[in-house]
Coordinates of C-alpha atoms in Angstrom, one line a residue:
Chain A
M11 CA 84.7 108.1 112.2
T12 CA 87.8 109.7 113.6
S13 CA 88.4 112.9 111.7
L14 CA 91.3 112.4 109.3
L15 CA 90.6 115.6 107.4
H16 CA 92.5 118.5 108.9
E17 CA 92.3 122.2 108.3
P18 CA 93.1 122.5 104.6
H19 CA 96.8 123.3 103.9
A20 CA 97.4 126.2 101.4
K21 CA 98.6 123.6 98.8
E22 CA 95.5 121.5 99.1
R23 CA 92.7 121.7 96.5
R24 CA 89.7 119.7 97.6
L25 CA 87.4 118.5 94.8
I26 CA 86.4 115.1 96.1
F27 CA 86.7 116.0 99.7
A28 CA 85.3 119.5 99.3
N29 CA 82.0 118.7 101.0
I30 CA 82.9 115.8 103.2
S31 CA 85.1 118.2 105.2
K32 CA 82.3 120.6 105.9
P33 CA 80.8 120.5 109.4
G34 CA 77.3 118.9 109.5
Y35 CA 77.7 117.4 106.0
K36 CA 75.4 114.3 105.8
P37 CA 75.2 111.5 103.2
D38 CA 71.6 112.2 102.3
I39 CA 70.3 113.6 99.0
E40 CA 69.0 116.9 100.5
T41 CA 72.5 117.8 101.8
Y42 CA 74.0 116.8 98.4
L43 CA 71.5 118.9 96.4
A44 CA 72.0 121.8 98.7
H45 CA 75.7 121.7 97.8
G46 CA 75.1 121.8 94.1
G47 CA 74.7 118.0 93.7
Y48 CA 73.5 116.4 90.4
A49 CA 74.0 119.6 88.5
E50 CA 76.7 117.9 86.4
A51 CA 74.6 114.8 85.8
K52 CA 71.9 117.1 84.4
K53 CA 74.4 118.9 82.3
A54 CA 75.7 115.6 81.0
F55 CA 72.4 114.8 79.4
T56 CA 72.6 118.1 77.4
M57 CA 75.9 116.8 75.9
K58 CA 76.6 114.2 73.4
P59 CA 78.0 111.0 75.0
E60 CA 81.2 111.2 72.8
E61 CA 81.7 114.8 74.0
I62 CA 81.9 113.5 77.6
V63 CA 84.4 110.8 76.6
Q64 CA 86.4 113.5 74.9
E65 CA 86.3 115.7 78.0
V66 CA 87.6 112.9 80.1
K67 CA 90.4 112.1 77.6
A68 CA 91.4 115.8 77.5
S69 CA 91.3 116.0 81.4
N70 CA 94.3 113.6 81.6
L71 CA 92.5 111.8 84.5
R72 CA 94.3 108.7 85.5
G73 CA 92.8 105.8 87.4
R74 CA 93.0 106.4 91.2
G75 CA 93.0 102.8 92.2
G76 CA 96.7 102.2 91.8
A77 CA 97.6 101.4 88.2
A78 CA 97.1 105.0 87.0
F79 CA 95.8 104.0 83.6
P80 CA 94.4 106.9 81.6
T81 CA 90.7 106.8 82.2
G82 CA 89.8 108.4 78.9
A83 CA 91.8 105.8 77.0
K84 CA 90.1 103.0 78.9
W85 CA 86.7 104.5 78.1
G86 CA 87.8 104.9 74.5
F87 CA 87.8 101.1 74.1
I88 CA 84.0 101.1 74.4
R89 CA 82.2 101.4 71.1
H90 CA 79.0 103.2 71.7
D91 CA 77.0 101.4 69.0
D92 CA 78.5 97.9 68.9
G93 CA 75.1 96.4 69.7
K94 CA 76.4 94.7 72.8
P95 CA 75.3 95.4 76.4
H96 CA 77.9 97.4 78.3
Y97 CA 78.5 97.4 82.0
L98 CA 80.2 99.5 84.7
C99 CA 81.7 98.0 87.8
V100 CA 82.9 100.5 90.3
N101 CA 85.8 99.1 92.3
G102 CA 85.2 99.9 95.9
D103 CA 87.1 96.9 97.2
E104 CA 89.7 99.2 98.7
S105 CA 92.1 96.7 100.2
E106 CA 95.6 97.9 99.4
P107 CA 97.3 98.3 102.8
G108 CA 97.7 102.0 103.6
T109 CA 94.7 103.1 101.5
F110 CA 91.5 104.5 103.1
K111 CA 90.1 107.2 100.9
D112 CA 87.3 105.3 99.3
R113 CA 86.0 104.3 102.7
F114 CA 85.2 107.9 103.4
I115 CA 83.7 108.7 100.0
L116 CA 81.4 105.6 100.2
H117 CA 80.3 106.3 103.8
Q118 CA 80.1 110.1 103.8
D119 CA 79.3 111.2 100.2
P120 CA 77.6 108.4 98.4
H121 CA 75.7 110.7 96.1
Q122 CA 79.0 112.1 94.7
L123 CA 79.8 108.6 93.5
I124 CA 76.3 108.0 92.2
E125 CA 76.4 111.2 90.2
G126 CA 79.7 110.1 88.7
I127 CA 78.2 106.8 87.8
I128 CA 75.2 108.4 86.0
I129 CA 77.5 110.5 83.9
T130 CA 79.9 107.6 83.1
C131 CA 77.0 105.3 82.1
F132 CA 75.4 107.9 79.9
A133 CA 78.8 108.6 78.2
L134 CA 79.4 104.9 77.5
N135 CA 75.8 103.7 76.9
I136 CA 75.7 101.6 80.0
R137 CA 72.3 100.5 81.4
L138 CA 73.5 98.3 84.3
A139 CA 76.1 99.2 86.9
Y140 CA 77.4 97.5 90.0
I141 CA 79.2 99.1 92.9
Y142 CA 81.5 96.4 94.3
V143 CA 82.3 97.2 98.0
R144 CA 84.2 95.2 100.5
C145 CA 81.9 93.7 103.1
E146 CA 84.2 94.9 105.9
F147 CA 82.7 98.3 105.2
T148 CA 79.8 97.0 107.2
Y149 CA 77.5 99.9 106.7
A150 CA 78.5 100.9 103.2
K151 CA 75.9 98.7 101.4
E152 CA 73.1 100.1 103.5
I153 CA 74.2 103.7 103.0
L154 CA 74.7 103.3 99.3
E155 CA 71.3 101.5 98.8
R156 CA 69.6 104.3 100.7
A157 CA 71.3 106.9 98.5
L158 CA 70.4 104.9 95.3
K159 CA 66.8 104.8 96.5
E160 CA 66.8 108.6 97.1
A161 CA 68.2 109.2 93.7
S162 CA 65.6 106.9 92.1
E163 CA 62.8 108.7 93.8
R164 CA 64.0 111.9 92.3
G165 CA 64.1 110.4 88.8
F166 CA 68.0 110.4 88.7
L167 CA 68.1 106.6 88.3
G168 CA 65.8 104.0 86.9
K169 CA 63.7 104.5 83.9
N170 CA 63.9 107.7 81.7
I171 CA 66.5 109.6 83.8
F172 CA 65.9 113.4 83.8
G173 CA 63.3 112.7 81.1
S174 CA 66.0 111.8 78.6
G175 CA 64.7 108.4 77.7
F176 CA 67.9 106.8 79.2
D177 CA 67.5 104.0 81.7
L178 CA 70.0 103.0 84.3
E179 CA 70.0 100.5 87.2
V180 CA 72.7 100.5 89.8
Y181 CA 73.2 97.8 92.4
V182 CA 75.6 97.2 95.3
H183 CA 77.5 94.0 95.4
E184 CA 79.4 93.0 98.5
G185 CA 82.7 91.2 98.5
A186 CA 83.7 88.8 101.2
G187 CA 87.1 89.6 102.6
A188 CA 89.4 88.8 99.7
Y189 CA 92.1 91.4 98.7
I190 CA 92.4 89.7 95.2
C191 CA 88.9 91.0 94.3
G192 CA 90.5 94.4 93.8
E193 CA 92.2 93.0 90.7
E194 CA 89.7 93.9 88.0
T195 CA 89.3 90.6 86.4
S196 CA 89.0 88.9 89.8
L197 CA 86.4 91.4 90.7
L198 CA 84.4 90.4 87.6
E199 CA 84.7 86.7 88.4
S200 CA 83.5 87.5 91.9
L201 CA 80.6 89.4 90.5
E202 CA 79.7 86.5 88.3
G203 CA 79.5 84.3 91.3
K204 CA 82.6 82.3 90.7
R205 CA 85.8 81.7 92.6
P206 CA 87.5 85.1 92.0
Y207 CA 90.6 83.8 90.2
P208 CA 92.0 86.6 88.0
R209 CA 91.4 85.9 84.3
I210 CA 94.2 85.0 81.9
K211 CA 95.3 87.9 79.6
P212 CA 94.8 88.7 76.8
P213 CA 92.3 90.2 76.4
Y214 CA 94.0 92.8 78.6
F215 CA 91.0 95.0 79.1
P216 CA 87.6 94.2 80.5
A217 CA 86.5 97.0 78.1
V218 CA 87.0 94.3 75.4
L219 CA 85.6 91.3 77.3
G220 CA 84.4 91.9 80.8
L221 CA 81.4 91.1 82.9
Y222 CA 79.3 88.4 81.2
M223 CA 81.8 88.5 78.3
S224 CA 80.6 92.0 77.4
P225 CA 82.5 95.3 77.2
T226 CA 82.9 96.5 80.8
I227 CA 84.5 99.5 82.4
V228 CA 86.0 98.9 85.9
N229 CA 87.0 102.1 87.6
N230 CA 87.9 103.0 91.1
V231 CA 85.5 104.9 93.4
E232 CA 87.6 108.0 93.4
T233 CA 88.1 107.9 89.7
I234 CA 84.4 107.9 89.0
C235 CA 83.9 110.8 91.4
H236 CA 86.4 112.9 89.5
V237 CA 84.3 112.6 86.3
K238 CA 81.7 115.0 87.8
H239 CA 84.4 117.6 88.6
I240 CA 85.8 117.3 85.1
L241 CA 82.4 118.4 83.7
R242 CA 82.1 121.1 86.3
L243 CA 85.5 122.7 85.8
G244 CA 86.0 121.8 82.1
A245 CA 88.7 119.5 80.9
A246 CA 91.3 122.3 80.4
E247 CA 91.1 123.7 83.9
Y248 CA 91.0 120.2 85.4
A249 CA 94.1 119.1 83.4
A250 CA 96.0 122.3 84.2
M251 CA 95.8 121.4 87.9
G252 CA 98.1 118.4 87.4
T253 CA 101.2 117.6 85.5
S254 CA 101.4 116.8 81.8
G255 CA 99.5 113.5 81.2
D256 CA 98.3 113.3 84.8
G257 CA 95.5 115.8 85.6
G258 CA 93.5 116.9 88.5
T259 CA 93.9 116.1 92.2
R260 CA 94.9 113.0 94.0
T261 CA 94.0 112.0 97.5
F262 CA 97.0 111.0 99.5
C263 CA 96.3 108.7 102.5
V264 CA 99.1 109.1 105.0
S265 CA 99.6 106.6 107.8
G266 CA 102.3 105.4 110.1
D267 CA 104.8 107.5 112.1
V268 CA 103.6 111.0 111.4
V269 CA 102.0 113.5 113.7
R270 CA 98.9 114.1 111.6
P271 CA 97.9 111.0 109.6
G272 CA 94.9 111.4 107.3
F273 CA 93.8 112.5 103.8
Y274 CA 95.4 115.2 101.8
E275 CA 93.8 116.0 98.5
L276 CA 96.4 117.7 96.3
P277 CA 96.8 118.8 92.7
V278 CA 98.9 116.1 91.1
G279 CA 102.6 117.1 91.4
A280 CA 101.8 120.0 93.7
V281 CA 104.0 118.9 96.6
T282 CA 107.2 117.0 97.3
M283 CA 107.5 114.0 99.6
G284 CA 109.2 116.3 102.2
E285 CA 106.3 118.9 102.0
L286 CA 103.7 116.1 102.4
I287 CA 105.4 114.6 105.5
F288 CA 106.7 117.7 107.2
D289 CA 104.4 120.5 106.2
L290 CA 101.0 118.8 105.8
C291 CA 101.4 115.8 108.2
G292 CA 103.3 117.7 110.9
G293 CA 106.4 115.7 110.6
L294 CA 107.5 112.8 112.7
R295 CA 106.9 112.3 116.4
P296 CA 109.3 114.3 118.7
G297 CA 112.8 112.9 118.8
R298 CA 112.3 110.6 115.8
T299 CA 114.1 110.6 112.5
L300 CA 112.8 109.3 109.1
K301 CA 113.8 105.8 108.2
A302 CA 111.7 104.8 105.2
I303 CA 108.7 105.6 103.2
I304 CA 106.3 103.2 101.3
P305 CA 105.0 105.7 98.7
G306 CA 102.0 104.1 97.1
G307 CA 100.4 101.3 99.0
S308 CA 102.1 98.3 100.6
S309 CA 103.0 96.8 97.2
S310 CA 105.1 99.8 96.0
K311 CA 108.8 99.6 96.5
I312 CA 110.1 101.1 99.7
L313 CA 112.2 104.3 99.6
R314 CA 115.0 104.8 102.1
A315 CA 115.6 108.1 103.9
G316 CA 118.6 109.9 102.4
E317 CA 118.4 108.3 99.0
V318 CA 119.2 110.4 95.9
Y319 CA 117.6 109.6 92.6
K320 CA 118.8 110.5 89.1
I321 CA 115.7 111.8 87.3
K322 CA 115.5 112.9 83.7
S323 CA 113.3 115.9 82.8
K324 CA 112.9 118.3 79.9
A325 CA 114.8 121.5 80.1
A326 CA 113.4 124.8 78.8
D327 CA 115.0 124.3 75.4
G328 CA 113.4 120.9 75.0
S329 CA 116.6 118.9 75.7
M330 CA 116.6 116.2 78.3
I331 CA 118.6 116.9 81.4
E332 CA 119.4 114.6 84.3
K333 CA 119.0 116.0 87.8
E334 CA 119.9 114.5 91.2
V335 CA 116.8 114.6 93.4
K336 CA 116.7 113.7 97.1
L337 CA 113.9 111.6 98.5
L338 CA 112.3 114.5 100.3
D339 CA 112.5 116.7 97.2
L340 CA 110.8 114.0 95.1
V341 CA 107.7 115.5 93.4
L342 CA 104.6 113.3 94.0
D343 CA 103.4 112.5 90.5
A344 CA 103.4 109.2 88.8
A345 CA 106.4 109.9 86.6
S346 CA 108.7 111.2 89.3
V347 CA 108.0 108.4 91.8
A348 CA 108.4 105.9 89.0
A349 CA 111.8 107.4 88.1
A350 CA 112.8 106.9 91.7
G351 CA 112.1 103.2 91.2
S352 CA 108.8 102.9 92.9
M353 CA 105.2 104.0 92.1
V354 CA 102.7 106.4 93.4
G355 CA 100.2 103.5 93.2
S356 CA 97.1 104.2 95.3
A357 CA 98.8 107.3 96.8
A358 CA 98.9 105.5 100.2
V359 CA 102.0 106.8 102.0
I360 CA 103.2 104.7 104.9
V361 CA 105.9 106.5 106.9
M362 CA 108.4 104.7 109.1
D363 CA 110.7 106.3 111.7
D364 CA 114.0 105.1 113.2
S365 CA 112.2 102.9 115.8
R366 CA 111.1 100.4 113.1
N367 CA 112.7 97.1 112.3
M368 CA 112.6 96.5 108.6
V369 CA 112.6 92.7 108.9
W370 CA 109.6 92.9 111.2
A371 CA 107.8 95.3 108.8
L372 CA 108.6 93.1 105.8
N373 CA 107.4 90.0 107.7
N374 CA 104.1 91.7 108.4
L375 CA 103.7 92.4 104.7
N376 CA 104.8 88.9 103.7
Q377 CA 102.1 87.5 105.9
F378 CA 99.6 89.7 104.2
Y379 CA 100.5 88.5 100.8
A380 CA 100.7 84.8 101.9
H381 CA 97.2 85.2 103.3
E382 CA 95.8 87.0 100.2
S383 CA 97.3 85.0 97.3
C384 CA 94.3 83.4 95.6
G385 CA 96.3 80.2 94.9
Q386 CA 95.7 80.1 91.2
C387 CA 99.4 80.3 90.1
T388 CA 101.9 78.1 91.7
P389 CA 104.8 80.6 92.0
C390 CA 102.6 83.0 93.9
R391 CA 100.7 80.4 96.0
E392 CA 103.9 78.6 97.1
G393 CA 106.3 81.6 96.9
T394 CA 104.3 84.0 99.1
L395 CA 104.1 81.3 101.8
W396 CA 107.8 80.5 101.6
M397 CA 108.7 84.3 101.8
S398 CA 106.5 84.6 104.9
K399 CA 108.0 81.5 106.5
L400 CA 111.6 82.8 105.8
S401 CA 111.0 86.3 107.2
T402 CA 109.3 84.8 110.2
R403 CA 112.3 82.5 110.8
M404 CA 114.7 85.4 110.5
L405 CA 112.7 87.5 112.9
S406 CA 112.7 84.6 115.4
G407 CA 116.5 84.6 115.4
K408 CA 116.8 81.2 113.7
G409 CA 117.7 82.6 110.3
E410 CA 120.6 81.1 108.3
A411 CA 123.3 83.1 106.4
S412 CA 121.7 82.3 103.0
D413 CA 118.2 83.5 104.0
P414 CA 118.3 87.0 102.7
T415 CA 119.5 85.8 99.3
M416 CA 117.0 83.0 99.3
L417 CA 114.2 85.3 100.2
H418 CA 115.2 87.7 97.4
T419 CA 115.4 84.8 94.9
I420 CA 111.9 83.5 95.7
A421 CA 110.6 87.0 95.1
D422 CA 112.5 87.2 91.8
N423 CA 110.8 83.9 90.8
I424 CA 107.3 85.1 91.5
A425 CA 107.3 88.5 89.7
G426 CA 106.5 88.2 86.1
R427 CA 105.4 84.5 86.4
T428 CA 101.8 84.9 87.4
I429 CA 98.5 85.6 85.7
C430 CA 97.8 88.9 87.5
A431 CA 99.9 91.7 89.0
F432 CA 99.6 90.2 92.5
G433 CA 102.8 88.4 91.8
E434 CA 104.7 91.7 91.4
A435 CA 102.8 93.3 94.3
A436 CA 103.9 90.5 96.6
S437 CA 107.5 90.5 95.3
W438 CA 108.3 94.2 95.3
P439 CA 108.3 94.7 99.1
T440 CA 110.7 91.7 99.6
Q441 CA 113.0 92.8 96.8
S442 CA 113.1 96.4 97.8
F443 CA 113.4 95.9 101.6
I444 CA 116.4 93.6 101.1
D445 CA 118.0 95.8 98.5
K446 CA 117.6 99.0 100.5
F447 CA 118.2 97.7 104.0
P448 CA 120.7 94.8 103.6
E449 CA 122.3 95.5 106.9
E450 CA 119.1 94.9 108.9
F451 CA 118.6 91.5 107.3
E452 CA 122.3 90.6 108.0
A453 CA 121.9 91.8 111.6
M454 CA 119.0 89.3 112.2
L455 CA 121.3 86.3 111.5
Chain B
M2 CA 77.0 68.2 112.6
N3 CA 74.8 71.2 112.1
D4 CA 74.4 71.7 115.8
L5 CA 72.7 75.0 116.4
K6 CA 73.2 75.1 120.1
N7 CA 75.9 77.7 120.0
T8 CA 73.9 80.0 117.9
E9 CA 70.8 80.1 120.2
N10 CA 71.1 83.9 120.2
R11 CA 70.7 84.0 116.4
Q12 CA 68.2 81.2 115.9
P13 CA 65.1 82.6 114.3
T14 CA 61.7 82.3 115.9
T15 CA 59.9 79.5 114.2
D16 CA 56.6 81.4 113.9
N17 CA 57.2 82.7 110.4
C18 CA 59.3 79.7 109.3
V19 CA 58.7 77.9 106.1
L20 CA 59.6 74.3 106.4
T21 CA 61.3 73.5 103.2
Q22 CA 62.9 70.1 104.1
E23 CA 60.4 68.2 106.2
A24 CA 62.6 65.2 106.6
S25 CA 65.7 67.0 107.8
G26 CA 64.0 68.4 110.9
I27 CA 65.2 71.2 113.1
C28 CA 69.0 70.6 112.9
S29 CA 69.6 71.9 109.4
Q30 CA 69.5 75.6 108.7
S31 CA 67.5 75.2 105.5
S32 CA 64.6 73.7 107.4
V33 CA 64.1 76.9 109.4
L34 CA 64.0 79.6 106.7
P35 CA 61.9 82.5 107.9
A36 CA 59.7 84.3 105.3
V37 CA 61.6 87.5 105.7
L38 CA 64.9 85.8 104.7
L39 CA 63.3 84.2 101.7
Q40 CA 61.9 87.6 100.7
K41 CA 65.4 89.1 100.9
I42 CA 66.8 86.2 98.9
E43 CA 64.2 86.7 96.1
E44 CA 64.9 90.5 96.1
A45 CA 68.7 89.9 95.8
I46 CA 68.3 87.6 92.8
T47 CA 66.5 90.4 90.9
H48 CA 69.7 92.5 91.1
Y49 CA 71.3 90.2 88.6
P50 CA 69.0 90.1 85.6
V51 CA 71.8 88.7 83.3
S52 CA 72.9 85.7 85.4
K53 CA 71.4 84.3 88.5
R54 CA 74.7 82.8 89.5
S55 CA 75.9 86.3 90.3
A56 CA 73.6 86.2 93.3
A57 CA 75.8 83.6 95.0
L58 CA 77.7 86.0 97.2
P59 CA 74.7 88.1 98.3
L60 CA 72.8 84.9 99.1
L61 CA 75.7 83.6 101.2
H62 CA 75.9 87.0 103.0
L63 CA 72.1 86.9 103.8
W64 CA 72.4 83.3 105.0
Q65 CA 75.3 84.0 107.2
N66 CA 73.9 87.2 108.6
H67 CA 70.8 85.3 109.6
F68 CA 72.2 82.0 110.9
G69 CA 75.7 83.1 112.0
F70 CA 77.4 80.6 109.7
I71 CA 76.7 78.5 106.6
D72 CA 76.0 74.8 107.1
E73 CA 75.9 72.1 104.5
S74 CA 72.2 72.5 104.0
G75 CA 72.8 76.2 103.3
V76 CA 75.3 75.4 100.6
E77 CA 72.9 72.9 99.1
W78 CA 69.8 75.1 99.3
I79 CA 71.6 78.1 97.7
A80 CA 73.0 75.9 95.0
A81 CA 69.6 74.5 94.2
K82 CA 68.1 78.0 94.3
L83 CA 70.6 79.2 91.7
E84 CA 70.5 76.0 89.7
L85 CA 74.1 75.2 90.4
N86 CA 76.0 72.1 91.7
P87 CA 76.7 72.5 95.4
I88 CA 80.4 72.6 94.7
A89 CA 79.9 75.9 92.9
I90 CA 78.7 77.4 96.2
L91 CA 81.0 75.4 98.5
E92 CA 84.1 76.6 96.6
I93 CA 83.1 80.2 97.3
V94 CA 82.4 79.6 101.0
T95 CA 85.9 78.1 101.4
F96 CA 87.6 80.7 99.4
Y97 CA 86.5 83.9 101.1
P98 CA 87.7 84.6 104.6
W99 CA 84.5 86.3 105.6
F100 CA 82.4 83.1 105.3
R101 CA 82.3 80.5 108.0
Q102 CA 81.1 76.9 108.3
N103 CA 81.0 76.9 112.1
A104 CA 79.2 78.9 114.7
P105 CA 81.1 81.9 115.9
G106 CA 80.9 83.7 119.2
K107 CA 78.0 86.1 119.8
T108 CA 80.4 89.0 119.5
I109 CA 83.0 88.8 116.7
I110 CA 86.1 91.0 117.2
R111 CA 88.3 91.4 114.1
V112 CA 91.6 93.1 114.8
C113 CA 93.4 94.6 111.8
R114 CA 96.8 93.0 111.5
T115 CA 98.4 94.8 108.6
L116 CA 101.3 97.2 108.6
S117 CA 100.0 100.6 109.7
C118 CA 97.9 99.0 112.4
A119 CA 100.7 96.7 113.4
M120 CA 103.0 99.7 113.8
A121 CA 100.3 101.3 116.0
G122 CA 100.1 98.2 118.3
A123 CA 97.7 95.8 116.6
Y124 CA 99.6 92.7 118.0
E125 CA 99.3 94.0 121.5
L126 CA 95.6 94.8 120.9
H127 CA 94.9 91.3 119.6
D128 CA 96.7 89.8 122.7
A129 CA 94.6 92.0 125.0
F130 CA 91.3 90.9 123.4
C131 CA 92.3 87.3 123.6
K132 CA 93.3 87.6 127.2
A133 CA 90.1 89.5 128.1
T134 CA 87.9 86.9 126.4
G135 CA 89.9 83.8 127.4
I136 CA 90.9 82.9 123.8
D137 CA 94.2 81.2 122.9
P138 CA 96.0 83.7 120.7
E139 CA 97.9 80.9 119.1
H140 CA 94.7 79.1 117.9
P141 CA 95.5 77.6 114.5
H142 CA 93.8 79.6 111.8
E143 CA 92.8 76.4 110.0
Q144 CA 90.6 75.3 112.9
G145 CA 88.0 77.9 112.3
M146 CA 87.4 81.1 114.2
P147 CA 88.9 81.2 117.7
T148 CA 86.0 81.3 120.1
S149 CA 85.9 81.8 123.8
P150 CA 84.8 78.7 125.9
D151 CA 81.5 80.4 126.9
G152 CA 80.7 81.0 123.2
K153 CA 80.3 84.7 123.7
F154 CA 83.3 86.0 121.8
S155 CA 85.4 85.2 118.7
V156 CA 88.6 87.1 118.2
E157 CA 90.6 87.0 115.0
F158 CA 93.2 88.9 113.1
V159 CA 92.0 90.2 109.7
E160 CA 94.0 91.9 106.9
C161 CA 93.8 95.6 106.2
L162 CA 90.5 97.1 107.1
A163 CA 91.2 100.3 105.1
S164 CA 91.3 102.7 108.0
C165 CA 95.1 103.0 108.3
G166 CA 95.0 106.7 109.3
S167 CA 93.2 105.9 112.6
A168 CA 95.3 102.8 113.5
P169 CA 95.0 100.5 115.2
V170 CA 91.4 99.6 114.3
C171 CA 89.1 96.6 114.9
L172 CA 85.6 95.6 113.9
V173 CA 83.4 94.6 116.8
N174 CA 80.5 92.9 115.0
K175 CA 79.4 95.7 112.6
D176 CA 81.1 98.6 114.3
L177 CA 84.6 100.0 113.5
L178 CA 86.5 101.1 116.5
E179 CA 89.4 103.4 115.8
C180 CA 92.7 104.3 117.6
V181 CA 92.0 101.6 120.1
A182 CA 94.3 101.4 123.1
P183 CA 94.8 98.0 124.8
A184 CA 93.6 99.8 128.0
E185 CA 90.1 100.1 126.5
V186 CA 89.8 96.4 125.8
A187 CA 88.4 95.4 129.1
A188 CA 85.5 97.9 128.8
I189 CA 84.8 96.9 125.2
V190 CA 84.6 93.2 126.2
E191 CA 82.6 93.7 129.4
E192 CA 80.0 95.8 127.7
R193 CA 79.2 92.9 125.4
R194 CA 79.5 90.0 127.8

């Protein structure tokens, strides 16, 4: 793989990518053990399961897949002694355009994930776990299965783990090229061998009714890896790295028009957008200026260069003050990016310079959503295709004066009218591109 | 249908074959199931102790990896194996972009089409692969995988391959190629011709 990990910047703090970045680091168990691997899994078995859940709650870990749901709260829905089987499904379907962190974890440090799985399963009384990986990661299943076998041979998986009497089986389940399977209830349907249509809510959480109608935790690959570091550092130290309510580190995946695209594992809220793009990623290519940033995966609303946001924060005396914050001064935590009208999502930052045509970029995304709509809900199935056709028409120079408005209206009629969040994900790019760059859409007519 | 001519490179040797459907002869995939595939199928089913139906995707992957695509007999065989109606398998085959019902070229080239790769030249890369292999880049998606007249190559656009930091990327069979320049295309194709 092309190296996307650069010399660590002073502001970086690598937990998840600490070992992956070392020269000669291999995905086998000997390498992992030599780097202190499985120490936290062993430690977990000396703790009470509820203590581990408490630690994760106190760590303020939020899901790293995109929705940023507090992991401890999700885990808290599982009742240890409800007499039902519990399941863990690790979401490694990484498909949100712009995101590529899980690919590296799965391929280069599978044991880190397995250790996280062991701790999670012990904490939640789970005896059967699946790692759902997309099949386009053509070697991931092989690599993971080899790692699972190595862990089993050492007694870290299977029957009577670490002599504790606790049994755990973990299997790898491959997807088949559908973005929708990253939606957690779609993932469960896929795992059940059905057409992966997202489930109707409520129940809102698979932790209530999940795989095989039993309580199930679905967590992203990176999220599960963080669990081990929470036990290693302790919840207090882990939480202190981040902002209030959003602990630890996040891996930003930066792609597009920057000099050094790649991963940057940063304490939550440690850098601003400007620092990420200009200090860590080396800025834009020579002679180019910044035009726009998609801050959290292709579904997040686009931010335009030069924008100023009004963001409320707490002053020293506890009163709320409103500050004007420029795009490049925007702190990269969930609350700040949300206050700027977008979301930190999967922390996949796509940077666009002044050479980019926004209608062209939107059309590319519209084609993605039209292709990936599962077709279950009419507004999304029909609407994404209409949006794609309209932006294609505008791009070809055959657009009509009413097209930008019509495009926006279609998006408005998808968002909020579908079973899953794909409807919003497909609408937000169109809504935000037209709102933020109206002159480019008018210029195409 | 079920013509296996185009998959001669993938067709299993019949030495270890178990003939499960005597009447259907050599033209259906399920009539030439080698023991090693059957063994992998049995193993995969054990991964789903709660519900056999969950093995649908893994069985389809095993089937397609072996035969190159999934024919009608494959759908029926897998359905019977998992005690399902054939439609329960067919609706999965037709849903997921990864599964095919027709023979692809010997080398499958999947070019990532989505934003970061597109910005880095994915459209030009796709064009270059089509040109080098003699495939019509305008081939309608609905008509199956675009395949070169000699049956050696299939080239298609796929959505985000989750390698946006090293764009543009493509999958050549199982291998991910990163930061691919159109100038490298001729060599990539010739190596596999």
